[in-house]
Structures are given as C-alpha cells and as structure tokens.
C-alpha cells in the first residue's frame, strides 16, 4: 500500500506528461481500420428447400454487385456463364447444388459474402455447418410450394442460434398461393413473426410488379432474365389515380385493399426484433426474372447484422479483438479441376488475418502459415494479403485441417457449435477398374476427408465401407471419383443401422466386445474402433449387455454437437 503511494508520488514528480507514442498511434489506427472493416461486412447464407431458387438468386445478387455482367439462367446453356455458384460439373449436369459455394461482392460500400447452400436434405450436413459461419440468412420460399419439411428443419437450426432471417417469396411469375395465406403458413410452421416490406401486384399470369411498402413506390414487371430492371414508379400516395392507368383499375383497387390490410394486420417493422430473430421481414419477387431482388438486397444491406461475436469453449470472441481467430467449416478437394488442391474454408471471427504470418493450429498444437490464401470474389479465386472478420477465405491444405479446427495467434480455444453427423446409410466400396485401384484409394480418402461421408475399414480383407447421411452422396462420390480421380467405383448396400464409436475405461470389457463383435467391427480413418450396429434392436440390447462401454454416434464424440 505504502510502496504504491510512494511510487505514484514519484511518478507525479518526474514522469513526463503522457503523450501518444508512435506505437500507440499505430495501434489506434489498426484498431480503427479493423472496426471500419467489420462495419462494412455482411456474411450470410441463402437457404431453403430444394429448387426454391437459391442459386438463381445468388447469381442475381452478383449481377447487382457488378461481379458479373450477365447472369446465365440456371440450368440453361443458352448464355455462357461468366460466374456461377454451381461450380461442380455434377451440379451443372443435374441442376442441383450439392455443396455450399462461397462468393463475395461489393454493393453500396459493403463487402457482401454470400454462401449459397444446397437445399436437398441429403446434403444438409454442408448446409448446417455453413450456418455456423454466417451472421444472418435469407430464406427462399417457392410461392407454390410454401413451407416444406426441409425449410422447417433449417429454420429450427436458425432459431437455435438466433440467426436473423429475411424471407424472399420467389417465383411470383408462376401461379402460386395467396400471399396472406403464405405469410400465415410461414408464421405457423416456422414459429417466427413476419412483416412484409414489399407486396406483389397479382401473381402468375396477372403478376405486374411489386409495391415497396417502405419507399412507397411501384416496380413494374418486365420479364428479363439477364438484365437489371430499372422501371420504377414513384408515387406519393397509393390513391393516386395514375396508379390505375399503369396497372389497371382492378389491380390498383386490389393493391390498395391489400396494402391497407397489411398495414392494419402487421406491426411496423422493427429492426431490433429482426436482429433478435423473432421477426422476419418478407419480400416478394422472381429471382429468375430479376424482380424484387433489388428491394431485397437494399433492405439486406440496411438491416442485416455485421460480423457478430462467437462462442468458444473458453470465452466468447468478439470480432474487434486485435488478435486473429477463425475456424474451418468446410473442406473441398479439387475445387479447381486444373489445380488438384484441397481447400479449407475458414471463417474469420476476430482480428486481421495476414498472408504468410504464422498462426496456431489449436488441435494439432502446431504453427502454420499460408502463402496463398484466397478469397472467392464471384467464382474467381484470388490471392489475398489480408482478410477481416466475416470474411471466408480458402486455405490450401495438405491434410492439416479437419472441419471444426480453430486457428488463433497462440491462444488455446475452440469455436463451438460446428455439428457433426451420424452416418445412417452404409455401402461397401467396390473397385470396377483394377488398373485404377491407386486412384480409387486416393480419391476415396480425399473425398471422405471433406467430411460429407465417412470411411470405415474392415480389418478382414481391408474392405472399405462408406457411411453417409444421404443417398445422393453416393452418386456424388461415384461421379467425383470418376471425373476427378479417373477411378470407377460401385457401391454394394449393407444393412447397418448406425455407426458407434466405442470407448471404455474397462479395458477387459472393451476387448471382449471387440472380440465377440469382430464381424461387425470396423475402424475409422484414425484407427478408432467402430461398431456397425445391424439394427436398432440389437444396438439397444448390446448397450444393455455392456453398461461398461460408451457408445458414441459421431466421430467427434469428444466435443459432440449433433443436429
Ligand atoms: N418461373 C421461375 N422459375 C424460377 C425462378 N427462380 C428460379 N427458378 C427456377 O427454379 C429452378 C431451381 O433454381 P435453383 O436456383 O437451381 O434452385 P436452388 O434453390 O439453388 O436449388 P438447390 O440448390 O438444388 O436446392 C431453376 O430451373 C430455375 O430456373 C423464378 O423466379 N421463376
Ligand atoms: Mg442451388
């Protein structure tokens, strides 16, 4: 106590008036630069049931962002695509997205990072993981089909994380359901309040455009799949007679009536309710015809959250923290068919990422640096020197990364909430071209390391068994093995119910189990023993028979989060 006093007095006498040092100034500048970068970034995922129009909408966003000049209509080869979100050959052929693609563009001083997810439930693992890497979502609904089972599941995950949601009701150029009915269904099934911010004028054959409830203007519909529609009509008041002249008396009367109802039924839009994920603003349009997309994008830029703090096993990490942190949420081999690389997709959570700087790989306790980190502006990969929170960057990986890995500047922490999955469908891999067994071996290892399928090896005969969550994954693997590795494979169905990673403190019991169950035992790629349970009934029986053993249903049982 006394020492402290003396010390302070001494300081008062001799210490110079505190001045800002050069280092301090530099530090302040860095801090401000970081804050600026964070404020100007928005990272979001487009999600929905299959075929609702996510990839189409993504392309139109890129068009607005000037990232591409003409958007090729999805599944049409008439226009040569200059940028596309469905980059894998198999996606183009089948017209479905099988994996998330990441793209960025600038719009009105904002760096927008879009993650276009696959809608099919067989690829939902990828979508669920992507949801950990974004700060908000745009949910696309097909006006004919309304809310589907997969939409409900995706919303459940968003609700769990309190992710803010904007809804886009798409395909208004086709006959669809009544907008009020759709909104009721959204509220009911998705358990979220809605607030329309635009309103459709007619639907299908009678579709004439959208009325912007916020700016009070009309945007008139002229089908155009490739260019941006600029035709808007500013009006002071919906009662303005000029509206009748433009859209016709009947449509105008109906619009007036409906808008009055909307304003009467729905509370005014509140940004805070959207931010806390209790209210979803709703937009109507047609992604294919590039209609209602600008209203959506403008509102998104205005209200969507900037990069948010994220939870770790130690403490929450705030984006403005000086030290860099980030985590890997996706791995993809052969992203570019010309360069056979494996890319780890990293979401930056805090600080500034720099090229060639050493970072700490927490799981491996290893220092790594990256000389060619890339950004994904449109579908072009470009090497970057630095990146900021909210950005998703691609790191060339020679096998160091697994999904969920955290990078820091030295601190030991792990980002939480990246789900792992329990495989449900099992097939044995068969080689159909003995000359290509090396390629098949390499291919299956690399593809399963991406985390969408798991590889198990049966000791007897070294046979390979693949486990996935969805049937279609096998088609994708087969296709990619052939086109990316030149190997021909087939899959033989196996009747298994679940894969169980077995651990125990009782070594004897564990060994007994492994011996007795030898026929159903396999190893995962790290050599851990895995029991393939033939049925639910047998699994329950074994769990009762062996209370000393623990049965885990995902390979990540040490930090398990299942969806
Ligand atoms: N009529 C009409 N068709 C549309 C519209 N938007 C998209 N489509 C069509 O709907 C189909 C599916 O579009 P995508 O954008 O591939 O849908 P997606 O949601 O990305 O599909 P997945 O990623 O496979 O789940 C394509 O044939 C599009 O051309 C629209 O506004 N009107
Ligand atoms: Mg798609």
PDB file of C-alpha atoms in Angstrom, residues 19 49 54 135 154 222 235 242 247 266 278 290 299 305 312 346 390 403 409 420 434 450 457 487 523 536:
ATOM      1  CA  UNK A  19       1.954  11.647 -24.768  1.00  0.00           C
ATOM      2  CA  UNK A  49     -35.869 -26.450 -49.600  1.00  0.00           C
ATOM      3  CA  UNK A  54     -31.238 -20.030 -54.135  1.00  0.00           C
ATOM      4  CA  UNK A 135     -24.346 -13.851 -39.287  1.00  0.00           C
ATOM      5  CA  UNK A 154     -33.369 -25.320 -41.461  1.00  0.00           C
ATOM      6  CA  UNK A 222     -40.974  -6.815 -67.379  1.00  0.00           C
ATOM      7  CA  UNK A 235     -45.933   7.654 -56.021  1.00  0.00           C
ATOM      8  CA  UNK A 242     -52.008   7.485 -62.057  1.00  0.00           C
ATOM      9  CA  UNK A 247     -51.601  -1.315 -63.598  1.00  0.00           C
ATOM     10  CA  UNK A 266     -48.868  -6.340 -39.208  1.00  0.00           C
ATOM     11  CA  UNK A 278     -38.129 -13.002 -33.590  1.00  0.00           C
ATOM     12  CA  UNK A 290     -34.504 -10.479 -61.571  1.00  0.00           C
ATOM     13  CA  UNK A 299     -33.035  -3.950 -47.326  1.00  0.00           C
ATOM     14  CA  UNK A 305     -26.078  -7.707 -38.942  1.00  0.00           C
ATOM     15  CA  UNK A 312     -15.738 -20.867 -27.881  1.00  0.00           C
ATOM     16  CA  UNK A 346     -12.099 -20.591 -42.903  1.00  0.00           C
ATOM     17  CA  UNK A 390     -16.898 -12.051 -41.537  1.00  0.00           C
ATOM     18  CA  UNK A 403     -13.883 -29.491 -40.118  1.00  0.00           C
ATOM     19  CA  UNK A 409      -2.455 -16.257 -32.663  1.00  0.00           C
ATOM     20  CA  UNK A 420     -21.015 -33.491 -36.571  1.00  0.00           C
ATOM     21  CA  UNK A 434      -8.479 -52.922 -61.237  1.00  0.00           C
ATOM     22  CA  UNK A 450     -14.108 -33.423 -46.806  1.00  0.00           C
ATOM     23  CA  UNK A 457     -12.153 -50.147 -42.905  1.00  0.00           C
ATOM     24  CA  UNK A 487     -11.452 -44.281 -60.886  1.00  0.00           C
ATOM     25  CA  UNK A 523     -12.005 -48.889 -37.896  1.00  0.00           C
ATOM     26  CA  UNK A 536     -31.770 -50.554 -33.505  1.00  0.00           C
TER      27      UNK A 536
END
